[in-house]
Coordinates of N, CA and C in Angstrom, one line a residue:
X16 N -5.3 11.9 -7.5 CA -5.0 10.5 -8.6 C -5.6 9.4 -8.1
X17 N -6.4 8.8 -8.1 CA -6.8 7.4 -8.1 C -6.9 6.6 -9.3
X18 N -6.5 5.5 -8.8 CA -6.6 4.4 -9.9 C -6.9 2.8 -9.2
X19 N -8.1 2.3 -9.6 CA -8.8 0.8 -9.4 C -8.5 -0.1 -10.4
X20 N -7.7 -0.7 -10.4 CA -7.7 -1.9 -10.8 C -7.9 -2.9 -10.0
X21 N -9.2 -4.2 -10.5 CA -9.6 -5.2 -9.8 C -9.9 -4.9 -8.2
X22 N -9.4 -5.6 -7.6 CA -9.2 -5.2 -6.3 C -8.4 -4.5 -5.1
X23 N -7.7 -3.3 -6.2 CA -6.7 -2.7 -5.7 C -7.4 -1.0 -5.9
X24 N -7.1 -0.3 -4.9 CA -7.1 0.7 -5.3 C -5.8 1.4 -4.6
X25 N -5.4 2.6 -5.4 CA -4.3 2.9 -5.6 C -4.1 4.9 -5.3
X26 N -4.1 5.3 -4.8 CA -3.8 6.7 -4.2 C -2.4 7.3 -4.9
X27 N -2.5 8.5 -4.5 CA -0.7 8.9 -4.6 C 0.3 8.6 -4.0
X28 N -0.2 8.4 -2.9 CA 1.2 7.6 -1.7 C 0.8 6.5 -1.3
X29 N 0.0 5.6 -1.7 CA -0.6 4.1 -0.8 C -1.6 3.5 -2.2
X30 N -1.3 2.1 -1.7 CA -1.8 1.1 -2.5 C -2.4 0.1 -1.3
X31 N -3.6 0.0 -1.7 CA -4.3 -1.6 -0.4 C -5.6 -2.5 -1.7
X32 N -5.2 -3.6 -0.7 CA -6.1 -4.4 -1.5 C -7.2 -3.9 -1.1
X33 N -9.0 -3.6 -1.6 CA -10.2 -3.3 -0.6 C -10.7 -3.8 0.4
X34 N -10.4 -5.2 0.1 CA -10.7 -5.9 1.6 C -10.3 -6.0 2.7
X35 N -9.2 -5.1 2.9 CA -8.5 -4.8 4.2 C -9.1 -3.2 4.2
X36 N -9.6 -2.9 3.9 CA -10.8 -1.3 3.8 C -11.9 -1.6 4.5
X37 N -11.5 -1.3 6.1 CA -12.9 -1.6 7.5 C -14.1 -0.5 6.8
X38 N -14.0 0.6 6.6 CA -15.0 2.0 6.5 C -14.5 2.9 5.8
X39 N -15.1 3.9 5.2 CA -14.6 4.7 4.1 C -15.7 6.0 4.6
X40 N -14.8 7.3 4.8 CA -15.4 8.3 5.2 C -15.4 9.6 4.0
X41 N -15.8 10.4 4.3 CA -15.9 11.4 3.6 C -15.8 13.0 4.1
X42 N -15.3 14.1 3.9 CA -16.0 15.6 3.9 C -15.9 16.3 2.7
X43 N -16.9 16.9 2.6 CA -16.7 17.9 1.4 C -15.8 19.0 1.2
X44 N -15.3 19.5 0.3 CA -13.6 20.6 0.7 C -14.6 21.9 0.0
X45 N -14.9 21.4 -1.2 CA -15.7 22.8 -2.6 C -16.1 21.9 -3.8
X46 N -16.6 22.6 -4.2 CA -18.0 22.2 -5.3 C -17.2 21.1 -6.2
X47 N -17.6 19.4 -5.6 CA -17.0 18.5 -6.2 C -15.8 17.9 -5.8
X48 N -15.4 18.0 -4.7 CA -13.8 17.7 -4.4 C -14.0 17.0 -2.7
X49 N -13.8 16.4 -2.2 CA -14.0 15.3 -1.2 C -12.7 15.1 -0.9
X50 N -12.0 15.1 0.9 CA -11.6 14.7 1.2 C -11.5 13.1 1.7
X51 N -11.4 11.9 1.1 CA -11.5 10.9 1.6 C -10.6 10.2 2.7
X52 N -11.9 9.6 3.5 CA -10.1 8.8 4.2 C -11.0 7.4 4.0
X53 N -9.6 6.3 4.0 CA -9.6 5.2 3.7 C -9.2 4.8 4.8
X54 N -9.9 3.8 5.8 CA -9.6 3.3 7.1 C -9.7 2.2 7.4
X55 N -8.9 2.0 8.3 CA -8.1 -0.1 8.3 C -8.5 -0.3 9.9
X56 N -8.4 -1.5 10.0 CA -8.4 -2.1 11.6 C -8.1 -1.5 13.0
X57 N -7.3 -0.8 12.6 CA -6.5 -0.3 13.6 C -7.1 1.3 13.5
X58 N -7.4 2.1 15.0 CA -8.3 3.1 14.6 C -7.2 4.6 13.8
X59 N -5.7 4.2 14.3 CA -4.7 5.2 13.5 C -4.3 5.1 12.4
X60 N -5.1 4.2 11.5 CA -4.3 3.6 10.5 C -5.4 4.0 9.1
X61 N -5.1 4.8 8.5 CA -6.1 5.3 7.5 C -5.2 6.5 6.7
X62 N -5.5 6.3 5.2 CA -5.3 7.1 4.4 C -6.3 8.0 4.1
X63 N -5.6 9.7 3.3 CA -6.6 10.5 2.6 C -6.0 10.5 1.9
X64 N -6.8 11.3 0.8 CA -6.6 11.6 -0.6 C -8.3 12.1 -1.1
X65 N -7.6 13.8 -1.4 CA -8.3 14.4 -2.1 C -9.2 13.6 -3.0
X66 N -10.5 13.4 -3.7 CA -11.5 12.9 -4.5 C -12.2 13.9 -5.3
X67 N -12.2 13.4 -6.7 CA -13.7 14.3 -6.8 C -14.7 13.7 -6.8
X68 N -16.1 14.1 -7.0 CA -17.1 13.3 -6.9 C -17.2 11.9 -7.5
X69 N -16.9 11.6 -9.2 CA -16.8 10.5 -9.7 C -16.0 9.4 -9.1
X70 N -14.5 10.1 -8.3 CA -13.6 9.3 -7.9 C -14.0 8.5 -7.0
X71 N -14.9 9.4 -6.1 CA -15.2 9.0 -4.7 C -16.5 7.7 -4.8
X72 N -17.4 7.9 -6.1 CA -18.6 7.1 -6.2 C -17.9 5.7 -6.7
X73 N -16.9 6.0 -7.2 CA -15.9 4.6 -7.5 C -15.7 3.9 -6.4
X74 N -15.0 4.5 -5.7 CA -14.3 3.9 -4.6 C -15.4 3.1 -3.6
X75 N -17.0 4.1 -3.7 CA -17.9 3.3 -2.7 C -18.3 1.8 -3.5
X76 N -18.6 2.3 -5.0 CA -19.3 1.0 -5.6 C -17.7 -0.3 -5.5
X77 N -16.7 0.0 -5.4 CA -15.7 -0.8 -5.1 C -15.9 -1.4 -4.1
X78 N -15.9 -0.9 -2.6 CA -16.1 -1.0 -1.4 C -16.8 -2.1 -0.9
X79 N -18.3 -1.0 -1.6 CA -19.7 -2.0 -1.7 C -19.6 -3.7 -2.1
X80 N -19.0 -3.8 -2.9 CA -18.8 -5.0 -3.8 C -17.1 -6.0 -3.4
X81 N -17.1 -5.5 -2.4 CA -15.7 -6.4 -1.7 C -16.2 -7.9 -2.0
X82 N -15.1 -8.5 -1.8 CA -15.4 -9.9 -1.4 C -14.0 -10.3 -0.7
X83 N -14.1 -11.0 0.9 CA -13.2 -11.5 1.2 C -12.8 -12.8 0.5
X84 N -11.2 -12.9 0.2 CA -10.6 -13.9 -1.2 C -10.5 -14.9 -0.3
X85 N -10.5 -16.6 -0.6 CA -10.3 -17.6 0.5 C -8.7 -17.3 0.4
X86 N -8.5 -18.8 1.9 CA -7.3 -18.5 2.0 C -6.3 -18.9 1.3
X87 N -5.0 -18.5 1.1 CA -3.8 -18.9 0.3 C -3.2 -20.4 0.7
X88 N -3.7 -21.1 -0.5 CA -3.3 -22.4 -0.3 C -1.7 -22.7 -0.7
X89 N -1.5 -22.0 -1.8 CA -0.1 -22.1 -2.7 C 0.1 -20.4 -2.8
X90 N 1.6 -20.6 -2.8 CA 2.4 -19.6 -3.5 C 2.7 -19.6 -4.6
X91 N 3.4 -18.5 -5.3 CA 3.7 -18.8 -6.5 C 5.0 -18.4 -6.1
X92 N 6.2 -18.8 -6.9 CA 7.2 -18.1 -6.9 C 8.1 -16.7 -7.2
X93 N 8.4 -15.9 -6.3 CA 8.9 -14.9 -6.7 C 10.1 -14.7 -5.6
X94 N 10.6 -13.5 -6.5 CA 11.9 -12.8 -5.5 C 12.1 -11.3 -5.8
X95 N 12.7 -11.1 -5.1 CA 13.2 -9.4 -5.7 C 14.3 -9.0 -4.2
X96 N 15.0 -8.3 -4.7 CA 15.9 -7.9 -3.6 C 16.8 -6.2 -3.9
X97 N 16.6 -5.5 -3.2 CA 17.3 -4.4 -3.4 C 18.0 -3.4 -2.2
X98 N 19.1 -3.1 -3.1 CA 20.0 -2.6 -2.2 C 20.2 -0.8 -1.9
X99 N 20.3 -0.5 -1.3 CA 20.2 1.1 -0.9 C 21.3 1.6 -0.1
X100 N 21.5 2.9 -0.7 CA 22.5 3.6 -0.1 C 22.7 4.2 1.4
X101 N 21.7 3.6 2.2 CA 21.4 3.6 3.6 C 22.1 2.4 4.4
X102 N 22.8 1.7 3.3 CA 22.8 0.5 4.3 C 22.0 -0.6 4.3
X103 N 20.7 -0.6 4.3 CA 19.9 -1.7 4.0 C 20.0 -2.6 2.8
X104 N 19.7 -3.8 3.3 CA 19.6 -4.7 2.2 C 18.0 -5.0 2.6
X105 N 17.1 -5.0 1.4 CA 15.6 -5.9 1.7 C 15.4 -7.1 0.8
X106 N 15.5 -8.2 1.2 CA 14.7 -8.8 0.0 C 13.5 -9.3 0.7
X107 N 13.1 -9.8 -0.8 CA 11.6 -10.4 -0.9 C 11.8 -11.8 -1.5
X108 N 11.6 -13.0 -1.2 CA 11.1 -14.0 -1.5 C 10.3 -15.1 -1.3
X109 N 9.3 -15.2 -2.3 CA 8.2 -16.4 -2.0 C 7.2 -15.5 -1.0
X110 N 7.0 -14.4 -1.0 CA 6.4 -13.1 -0.2 C 6.7 -13.1 1.2
X111 N 7.8 -13.6 1.4 CA 8.6 -13.0 2.8 C 9.5 -11.8 2.5
X112 N 9.2 -10.9 3.5 CA 10.3 -9.4 3.3 C 11.5 -9.8 4.2
X113 N 12.3 -9.5 4.0 CA 13.5 -9.5 5.1 C 13.7 -7.9 5.1
X114 N 14.6 -7.7 6.1 CA 15.4 -6.4 6.3 C 16.6 -7.0 7.4
X115 N 17.3 -7.1 6.7 CA 18.9 -7.6 7.0 C 18.8 -6.9 8.6
X116 N 18.9 -8.1 9.7 CA 19.1 -7.7 10.8 C 18.0 -6.7 11.7
X117 N 16.5 -6.9 10.9 CA 15.9 -5.7 11.7 C 14.9 -6.6 11.7
X118 N 13.9 -7.1 10.6 CA 12.9 -7.3 10.9 C 12.4 -8.7 9.6
X119 N 11.5 -9.1 9.8 CA 10.8 -10.3 8.5 C 9.6 -10.1 8.7
X120 N 8.6 -9.9 7.2 CA 7.4 -9.6 7.8 C 6.2 -10.7 6.2
X121 N 5.7 -10.8 6.4 CA 5.4 -11.8 5.1 C 3.7 -10.9 4.4
X122 N 4.3 -10.7 3.5 CA 3.1 -10.0 2.3 C 2.2 -10.2 2.7
X123 N 1.3 -11.5 2.8 CA 0.3 -11.7 2.9 C -0.4 -10.8 4.3
X124 N 0.4 -10.6 5.4 CA -0.4 -9.9 6.4 C -0.3 -8.5 6.3
X125 N 0.4 -7.9 5.1 CA 0.4 -6.7 4.9 C -1.1 -6.0 4.2
X126 N -1.3 -5.1 4.9 CA -3.0 -4.6 4.9 C -2.8 -3.8 3.5
X127 N -1.7 -2.6 3.6 CA -2.0 -1.3 2.7 C -0.1 -0.9 3.0
X128 N 0.1 -0.3 1.5 CA 1.8 0.5 1.3 C 1.6 1.6 1.5
X129 N 2.5 2.4 1.8 CA 2.4 3.8 1.4 C 4.0 4.3 1.2
X130 N 4.1 5.2 0.7 CA 5.3 5.6 0.3 C 5.8 7.2 0.3
X131 N 6.9 8.0 0.7 CA 6.7 9.5 0.0 C 8.3 9.7 -0.2
X132 N 8.4 10.8 -1.0 CA 9.9 10.9 -1.5 C 10.7 11.8 -0.5
X133 N 12.1 11.2 -0.1 CA 12.6 12.3 0.5 C 13.0 13.4 -0.5
X134 N 13.2 14.8 -0.2 CA 13.2 15.8 -0.8 C 14.5 15.8 -1.6
X135 N 15.8 15.7 -0.2 CA 17.1 15.6 -0.3 C 17.6 14.4 -1.1
X136 N 17.4 13.1 -0.7 CA 18.2 12.5 -1.8 C 17.1 11.8 -2.6
X137 N 16.0 11.9 -2.4 CA 15.2 11.8 -4.1 C 14.9 10.2 -3.8
X138 N 15.3 9.8 -2.5 CA 15.2 8.0 -2.1 C 13.5 8.0 -1.4
X139 N 12.9 6.7 -1.6 CA 11.9 6.8 -1.3 C 11.5 6.0 -0.2
X140 N 11.0 6.2 1.0 CA 10.5 5.3 2.4 C 9.6 4.9 1.8
X141 N 9.2 3.6 2.0 CA 7.7 2.5 1.8 C 7.7 2.2 3.3
X142 N 6.6 2.1 3.9 CA 6.3 1.5 4.6 C 4.9 0.7 4.6
X143 N 5.2 -1.1 5.1 CA 4.3 -1.9 4.7 C 3.5 -1.9 6.0
X144 N 2.4 -1.9 6.1 CA 1.3 -1.8 7.4 C 1.1 -3.1 7.4
X145 N 1.0 -3.2 8.6 CA 0.4 -4.4 8.9 C -0.3 -4.5 10.4
X146 N -1.5 -4.6 10.4 CA -2.3 -4.4 11.8 C -2.0 -2.7 12.1
X147 N -1.5 -3.0 13.6 CA -1.5 -1.7 13.9 C 0.5 -1.6 13.8
X148 N 0.6 -2.1 13.3 CA 2.3 -1.7 12.8 C 2.5 -1.4 11.6
X149 N 3.9 -0.6 11.1 CA 4.3 -0.5 10.1 C 5.6 -0.6 10.2
X150 N 6.4 -1.5 9.1 CA 7.2 -1.3 8.9 C 8.2 -0.6 7.3
X151 N 9.3 0.3 8.1 CA 9.7 1.0 7.2 C 10.9 0.6 6.5
X152 N 11.4 0.9 5.1 CA 12.4 0.5 4.5 C 12.4 1.9 3.4
X153 N 13.8 1.8 2.7 CA 14.2 2.8 1.8 C 14.2 2.3 0.5
X154 N 14.0 2.8 -0.5 CA 14.3 2.5 -1.8 C 14.7 3.5 -3.0
X155 N 15.0 2.9 -4.3 CA 16.0 3.9 -4.4 C 15.0 5.0 -5.8
X156 N 14.0 4.4 -6.1 CA 13.2 5.2 -7.0 C 11.3 4.4 -7.1
X157 N 10.8 5.0 -7.7 CA 9.2 4.2 -8.3 C 9.5 3.3 -8.4
X158 N 10.2 3.1 -9.4 CA 10.2 1.7 -9.9 C 10.1 0.5 -9.2
X159 N 11.2 0.7 -8.5 CA 11.4 -0.5 -6.9 C 10.0 -0.2 -6.4
X160 N 9.4 0.5 -6.3 CA 7.8 0.2 -5.5 C 7.1 0.2 -6.6
X161 N 7.0 0.0 -7.6 CA 6.0 -1.1 -8.4 C 6.3 -2.3 -8.4
X162 N 7.6 -2.6 -8.3 CA 8.0 -4.0 -8.1 C 7.5 -4.5 -6.8
X163 N 7.5 -3.8 -5.8 CA 7.3 -4.4 -4.6 C 5.8 -4.6 -4.7
X164 N 4.8 -3.3 -5.0 CA 3.4 -3.6 -5.0 C 3.1 -4.4 -6.2
X165 N 3.9 -4.7 -7.1 CA 3.4 -6.3 -7.9 C 3.5 -7.5 -7.2
X166 N 4.6 -8.0 -6.4 CA 4.8 -8.8 -5.5 C 3.6 -8.8 -4.4
X167 N 3.5 -7.8 -4.1 CA 2.5 -7.6 -3.1 C 1.2 -8.1 -3.0
X168 N 0.6 -7.7 -4.8 CA -0.7 -8.3 -4.9 C -0.5 -9.7 -5.3
X169 N 0.4 -10.2 -5.7 CA 0.8 -11.8 -5.8 C -0.1 -12.8 -4.5
X170 N 0.2 -11.9 -3.1 CA -0.6 -12.9 -2.4 C -1.7 -12.2 -2.1
X171 N -2.1 -11.3 -2.3 CA -3.3 -10.7 -1.5 C -4.4 -11.7 -2.1

């Protein structure tokens, strides 16, 4: 699955602003199916997604037409809070993400977001990729991931 909305590219397990992509590469798997790598500024930062030829062409067009947005001069007020079974507390306020007693980051600096579901607990591990670093935390369901994505989009 691949979804394209405005400048956002969403795969099965990740979402990014196309302006954060440094390049795209692909390999033909079988008739009309490709393994597409979406690369970011650091060599080991990439997302791999199986795509049809049509989806690959859409991604290529999106990439070729990307525009670097102007710097953010103001921020909308926004907030979210997630309490997790693993005794983690994540809060997002005005684009600043905080994990209690662990780290803080700005959504503006987040290049892309990935997630995967734990088979036992059914919770999701979310990674905020910032340059060569990734910040990890857990959320309870896909609805919380979507809320994080919508907040992230506000600051891109």
